[in-house]
């Protein structure tokens, strides 16, 4: 389960945001909330795969996680979802199935 370290150009993610106090919390409800919008977001997606994007880097504040998919165009975003531009940078990419997401976050 070693992550791939990759350099990516900026991209846009559409999904739902959960607010957490630590990475030890259960993220399952966030992904369950995302699934309410999955079909609508997938119709706008720029490919397969789902993203859990950590927003903010201040360890003294609660963290926000955006669960979603990469989209090419955020026009027509369903009501209730969020769109965030993720800047070009070097990222750790963890690939897993939905069933493995808990152990992946633990890693």
Backbone as ProteinMPNN parsed JSONL, in Angstrom:
{"seq_chain_A": "XXXXXXXXXXXXXXXXXXXXXXXXXXXXXXXXXXXXXXXXXXXXXXXXXXXXXXXXXXXXXXXXXXXXXXXXXXXXXXXXXXXXXXXXXXXXXXXXXXXXXXXXXXX", "coords_chain_A": {"N_chain_A": [[0.825, -1.197, 0.0], [2.041, 1.128, -0.524], [2.332, 4.585, -1.21], [2.126, 6.293, -4.391], [4.325, 8.731, -5.461], [3.655, 11.587, -7.075], [3.843, 14.123, -9.593], [1.502, 16.501, -10.335], [-0.497, 18.396, -12.557], [-2.692, 21.19, -11.968], [-6.078, 20.477, -10.945], [-9.656, 19.918, -10.932], [-11.933, 19.133, -8.408], [-15.034, 17.679, -7.627], [-17.47, 17.273, -5.174], [-18.422, 16.204, -1.881], [-18.007, 17.769, 1.322], [-16.504, 16.971, 4.393], [-16.168, 17.656, 7.867], [-13.631, 17.26, 10.179], [-12.005, 16.391, 13.254], [-9.712, 14.926, 13.557], [-7.506, 12.596, 11.874], [-8.13, 10.162, 12.814], [-10.803, 9.811, 12.979], [-13.926, 8.343, 11.852], [-14.372, 8.086, 8.477], [-16.329, 7.032, 6.942], [-19.133, 7.918, 6.956], [-18.87, 10.287, 5.446], [-18.218, 9.358, 2.859], [-20.526, 7.907, 2.408], [-22.36, 10.005, 2.256], [-21.353, 11.255, -0.035], [-22.085, 9.318, -1.929], [-24.77, 9.811, -2.372], [-24.758, 11.688, -4.379], [-23.297, 10.577, -6.365], [-23.932, 9.477, -9.016], [-24.701, 11.774, -10.442], [-22.375, 13.348, -10.285], [-20.51, 11.64, -11.439], [-21.368, 11.664, -14.072], [-20.304, 14.055, -14.923], [-17.643, 13.676, -14.72], [-14.059, 13.497, -15.252], [-12.875, 11.126, -15.768], [-12.173, 7.851, -14.403], [-12.169, 6.935, -10.927], [-11.932, 8.008, -7.534], [-11.554, 10.659, -5.189], [-10.099, 11.582, -2.13], [-9.598, 14.478, -0.775], [-7.538, 16.352, 1.205], [-8.198, 19.364, 2.752], [-6.737, 22.382, 3.592], [-4.04, 22.963, 5.86], [-3.406, 23.448, 8.457], [-2.513, 22.165, 11.435], [-3.657, 22.725, 13.907], [-6.304, 23.187, 13.669], [-9.618, 21.938, 12.941], [-9.847, 19.479, 10.337], [-10.776, 19.54, 6.891], [-12.209, 17.393, 4.548], [-12.55, 16.638, 1.198], [-14.576, 14.573, -0.544], [-14.751, 13.095, -3.601], [-14.87, 13.354, -7.211], [-12.697, 13.916, -10.036], [-13.4, 16.535, -12.253], [-13.93, 17.907, -15.521], [-15.343, 20.154, -16.151], [-17.108, 22.26, -14.131], [-19.573, 23.273, -14.496], [-22.999, 22.994, -14.103], [-22.999, 21.69, -11.709], [-24.416, 19.647, -9.215], [-26.87, 20.792, -6.844], [-25.811, 21.27, -3.539], [-23.309, 20.117, -3.62], [-19.709, 20.553, -3.548], [-17.106, 22.377, -5.172], [-13.717, 22.334, -5.817], [-10.632, 23.786, -6.68], [-7.659, 22.166, -7.159], [-4.342, 22.758, -6.625], [-1.443, 22.665, -8.865], [1.084, 20.422, -7.964], [3.265, 18.279, -5.986], [2.164, 15.143, -5.089], [1.107, 12.586, -2.755], [-0.193, 9.631, -3.761], [-2.632, 7.368, -3.021], [-3.833, 4.333, -3.899], [-6.828, 2.531, -3.8], [-9.647, 0.355, -3.094], [-13.141, 1.134, -2.43], [-13.826, -0.452, -0.267], [-11.418, -0.759, 1.028], [-10.775, 1.68, 2.01], [-10.772, 2.617, 4.666], [-8.557, 1.314, 5.942], [-6.601, 2.35, 4.325], [-6.645, 5.117, 4.902], [-5.813, 4.875, 7.53], [-3.2, 4.035, 7.133]], "CA_chain_A": [[0.0, 0.0, 0.0], [2.915, 2.302, -0.61], [1.772, 5.589, -2.126], [2.913, 6.778, -5.517], [4.61, 10.158, -5.36], [3.476, 12.061, -8.443], [3.701, 15.55, -9.875], [0.279, 16.684, -11.109], [-0.983, 19.731, -12.874], [-3.898, 21.491, -11.222], [-7.281, 19.788, -11.374], [-10.873, 20.321, -10.231], [-12.654, 18.026, -7.777], [-16.412, 17.968, -7.236], [-17.941, 16.27, -4.228], [-18.958, 16.688, -0.609], [-16.97, 18.073, 2.309], [-16.731, 16.587, 5.782], [-15.327, 18.369, 8.83], [-13.12, 16.279, 11.13], [-11.027, 16.889, 14.225], [-8.455, 14.195, 13.388], [-7.524, 11.523, 10.88], [-8.577, 8.938, 13.483], [-12.265, 9.715, 12.912], [-14.513, 7.479, 10.841], [-14.728, 8.836, 7.273], [-17.388, 6.313, 6.246], [-20.309, 8.743, 6.683], [-18.577, 11.231, 4.375], [-18.351, 8.65, 1.583], [-21.954, 7.604, 2.247], [-22.971, 11.256, 1.794], [-20.937, 11.414, -1.421], [-22.818, 8.38, -2.784], [-26.056, 10.426, -2.729], [-24.521, 12.509, -5.569], [-22.332, 9.886, -7.223], [-24.328, 9.376, -10.424], [-24.68, 13.113, -11.042], [-20.976, 13.776, -10.409], [-19.841, 10.756, -12.391], [-21.736, 12.119, -15.42], [-19.466, 15.213, -15.227], [-16.265, 13.344, -14.367], [-13.003, 13.499, -16.266], [-12.232, 9.816, -15.722], [-12.532, 7.006, -13.276], [-11.446, 7.137, -9.684], [-12.484, 8.913, -6.535], [-10.494, 11.367, -4.486], [-10.264, 12.137, -0.795], [-8.649, 15.591, -0.794], [-7.421, 17.096, 2.453], [-8.214, 20.809, 2.532], [-6.138, 23.081, 4.735], [-2.862, 22.28, 6.382], [-3.143, 23.913, 9.814], [-2.81, 21.033, 12.32], [-4.34, 23.144, 15.131], [-7.717, 23.374, 13.371], [-10.237, 20.748, 12.342], [-9.531, 19.338, 8.913], [-11.867, 19.305, 5.967], [-11.876, 16.441, 3.5], [-13.469, 16.642, 0.064], [-14.721, 13.26, -1.168], [-15.373, 13.34, -4.887], [-14.243, 12.939, -8.464], [-12.148, 14.976, -10.876], [-14.29, 16.938, -13.342], [-13.333, 18.852, -16.466], [-16.156, 21.361, -16.16], [-17.99, 22.254, -12.961], [-20.879, 23.794, -14.873], [-24.032, 21.987, -13.891], [-22.78, 20.982, -10.448], [-25.658, 19.458, -8.472], [-27.006, 21.563, -5.618], [-25.352, 20.545, -2.353], [-21.928, 19.655, -3.74], [-18.663, 21.577, -3.533], [-16.098, 22.293, -6.225], [-12.457, 22.932, -5.385], [-9.471, 23.713, -7.553], [-6.498, 21.619, -6.462], [-3.218, 23.327, -7.379], [-0.335, 21.824, -9.317], [1.995, 20.138, -6.854], [3.665, 16.884, -5.84], [1.177, 14.515, -4.206], [1.139, 11.169, -2.44], [-1.418, 9.036, -4.283], [-2.922, 6.057, -2.461], [-4.88, 3.681, -4.676], [-7.509, 1.479, -3.054], [-11.079, 0.236, -3.362], [-13.95, 1.715, -1.355], [-13.778, -1.354, 0.883], [-10.117, -0.626, 1.675], [-10.494, 3.089, 2.28], [-10.464, 2.799, 6.092], [-7.169, 0.931, 6.228], [-5.742, 3.27, 3.581], [-6.526, 6.326, 5.713], [-4.992, 4.541, 8.706], [-1.822, 3.975, 6.695]], "C_chain_A": [[0.867, 1.258, 0.0], [2.311, 3.306, -1.583], [2.712, 5.832, -3.301], [3.128, 8.266, -5.291], [4.604, 10.689, -6.794], [3.401, 13.58, -8.48], [2.47, 15.695, -10.757], [0.052, 18.147, -11.408], [-2.242, 19.962, -12.046], [-5.108, 20.754, -11.79], [-8.442, 20.229, -10.491], [-11.572, 19.089, -9.69], [-14.03, 18.515, -7.35], [-16.867, 16.862, -6.288], [-18.538, 16.901, -2.989], [-17.81, 16.866, 0.375], [-17.418, 17.618, 3.688], [-15.746, 17.323, 6.665], [-14.924, 17.384, 9.935], [-12.107, 16.92, 12.063], [-9.685, 16.171, 14.08], [-8.63, 13.116, 12.33], [-7.979, 10.206, 11.491], [-10.093, 8.775, 13.428], [-12.696, 8.797, 11.776], [-14.959, 8.327, 9.648], [-15.853, 8.179, 6.483], [-18.62, 7.161, 5.967], [-20.085, 9.782, 5.587], [-18.763, 10.561, 3.014], [-19.792, 8.234, 1.343], [-22.698, 8.834, 1.745], [-22.613, 11.493, 0.323], [-21.793, 10.536, -2.347], [-24.208, 8.902, -3.152], [-25.944, 11.187, -4.051], [-23.704, 11.796, -6.64], [-22.734, 9.871, -8.692], [-24.265, 10.725, -11.131], [-23.248, 13.592, -11.261], [-20.25, 12.923, -11.441], [-20.157, 11.156, -13.833], [-20.889, 13.307, -15.87], [-17.97, 14.914, -15.093], [-15.328, 13.337, -15.57], [-12.257, 12.169, -16.268], [-12.682, 9.05, -14.501], [-11.728, 7.39, -12.045], [-12.089, 8.194, -8.815], [-11.337, 9.481, -5.714], [-10.962, 11.756, -3.093], [-9.208, 13.213, -0.666], [-8.676, 16.309, 0.545], [-7.347, 18.581, 2.119], [-7.669, 21.495, 3.776], [-5.002, 22.269, 5.314], [-2.52, 22.71, 7.8], [-3.513, 22.817, 10.805], [-3.535, 21.431, 13.609], [-5.839, 23.311, 14.917], [-8.307, 22.08, 12.832], [-9.932, 20.692, 10.856], [-10.801, 19.082, 8.115], [-11.363, 18.343, 4.898], [-12.97, 16.505, 2.447], [-13.439, 15.252, -0.553], [-15.409, 13.47, -2.501], [-14.623, 12.762, -6.049], [-13.685, 14.158, -9.187], [-13.143, 15.244, -11.999], [-13.542, 17.903, -14.255], [-14.04, 20.184, -16.417], [-17.138, 21.273, -15.007], [-19.355, 22.863, -13.254], [-21.901, 22.681, -14.705], [-23.819, 21.174, -12.636], [-24.108, 20.84, -9.713], [-25.686, 20.338, -7.225], [-26.578, 20.694, -4.441], [-23.94, 20.011, -2.446], [-20.975, 20.841, -3.755], [-17.697, 21.318, -4.678], [-14.857, 23.002, -5.711], [-11.406, 22.736, -6.47], [-8.298, 23.218, -6.712], [-5.275, 22.065, -7.263], [-2.216, 22.28, -7.863], [0.633, 21.647, -8.16], [2.457, 18.682, -6.942], [2.769, 16.277, -4.768], [1.543, 13.072, -3.922], [-0.212, 10.602, -2.868], [-1.544, 7.621, -3.728], [-4.063, 5.454, -3.266], [-5.477, 2.555, -3.854], [-8.961, 1.412, -3.509], [-11.832, 0.928, -2.227], [-13.88, 0.858, -0.095], [-12.476, -1.204, 1.669], [-9.835, 0.788, 2.165], [-10.137, 3.351, 3.749], [-9.028, 2.468, 6.418], [-6.189, 1.827, 5.483], [-5.557, 4.572, 4.357], [-5.659, 6.052, 6.938], [-3.523, 4.529, 8.351], [-1.243, 5.364, 6.602]], "O_chain_A": [[0.451, 2.315, 0.475], [1.833, 2.929, -2.653], [3.92, 5.609, -3.216], [2.183, 8.982, -4.959], [5.43, 10.299, -7.619], [2.957, 14.226, -7.53], [2.397, 15.076, -11.819], [0.372, 19.021, -10.603], [-2.795, 19.017, -11.484], [-5.15, 20.446, -12.981], [-8.242, 20.834, -9.438], [-11.783, 18.117, -10.414], [-14.18, 19.602, -6.792], [-16.677, 15.676, -6.557], [-19.093, 17.999, -3.042], [-16.778, 16.203, 0.276], [-18.556, 17.848, 4.097], [-14.614, 17.586, 6.258], [-15.782, 16.751, 10.55], [-11.434, 17.883, 11.696], [-8.642, 16.723, 14.431], [-9.746, 12.771, 11.944], [-8.194, 9.233, 10.769], [-10.616, 7.721, 13.789], [-11.924, 8.514, 10.859], [-15.825, 9.19, 9.79], [-16.284, 8.712, 5.462], [-19.122, 7.138, 4.844], [-21.023, 10.124, 4.868], [-19.392, 11.129, 2.12], [-20.243, 8.208, 0.198], [-23.578, 8.716, 0.893], [-23.468, 11.886, -0.471], [-22.178, 10.974, -3.432], [-24.772, 8.47, -4.158], [-26.935, 11.318, -4.769], [-23.45, 12.359, -7.705], [-21.92, 10.233, -9.541], [-23.83, 10.811, -12.28], [-22.939, 14.175, -12.301], [-19.459, 13.44, -12.23], [-19.314, 11.006, -14.717], [-20.763, 13.55, -17.071], [-17.133, 15.787, -15.322], [-15.743, 13.195, -16.72], [-11.118, 12.103, -16.729], [-13.462, 9.535, -13.683], [-10.722, 8.092, -12.14], [-12.706, 9.142, -9.3], [-10.287, 8.856, -5.568], [-12.093, 12.208, -2.911], [-8.035, 12.901, -0.467], [-9.717, 16.814, 0.967], [-6.53, 19.001, 1.301], [-8.105, 21.208, 4.891], [-5.007, 21.039, 5.261], [-1.448, 22.37, 8.301], [-4.698, 22.551, 11.007], [-3.989, 20.552, 14.342], [-6.575, 23.553, 15.874], [-7.581, 21.225, 12.324], [-9.777, 21.721, 10.199], [-11.761, 18.488, 8.605], [-10.239, 18.464, 4.41], [-14.158, 16.436, 2.759], [-12.397, 14.802, -1.031], [-16.533, 13.969, -2.542], [-13.846, 11.817, -5.911], [-14.14, 15.283, -8.98], [-13.663, 14.316, -12.62], [-12.64, 18.62, -13.821], [-13.422, 21.229, -16.617], [-17.912, 20.321, -14.915], [-20.199, 22.96, -12.363], [-21.67, 21.549, -15.129], [-24.383, 20.089, -12.494], [-24.853, 21.814, -9.598], [-24.646, 20.6, -6.622], [-26.942, 19.52, -4.361], [-23.411, 19.5, -1.459], [-21.387, 21.985, -3.95], [-17.501, 20.177, -5.097], [-14.931, 24.131, -5.227], [-11.306, 21.676, -7.087], [-7.988, 23.795, -5.669], [-5.182, 21.778, -8.456], [-2.152, 21.167, -7.341], [0.962, 22.605, -7.46], [2.082, 17.953, -7.861], [2.632, 16.828, -3.675], [2.199, 12.413, -4.727], [-1.255, 11.048, -2.389], [-0.669, 6.781, -3.939], [-5.155, 6.02, -3.304], [-4.76, 1.733, -3.284], [-9.444, 2.296, -4.217], [-11.249, 1.266, -1.197], [-13.876, 1.384, 1.017], [-12.445, -1.497, 2.864], [-8.752, 1.055, 2.686], [-9.3, 4.204, 4.043], [-8.347, 3.241, 7.092], [-5.07, 2.045, 5.948], [-4.439, 5.078, 4.46], [-4.861, 6.899, 7.339], [-2.683, 4.952, 9.145], [-0.076, 5.523, 6.245]]}, "name": "protein", "num_of_chains": 1, "seq": "XXXXXXXXXXXXXXXXXXXXXXXXXXXXXXXXXXXXXXXXXXXXXXXXXXXXXXXXXXXXXXXXXXXXXXXXXXXXXXXXXXXXXXXXXXXXXXXXXXXXXXXXXXX"}
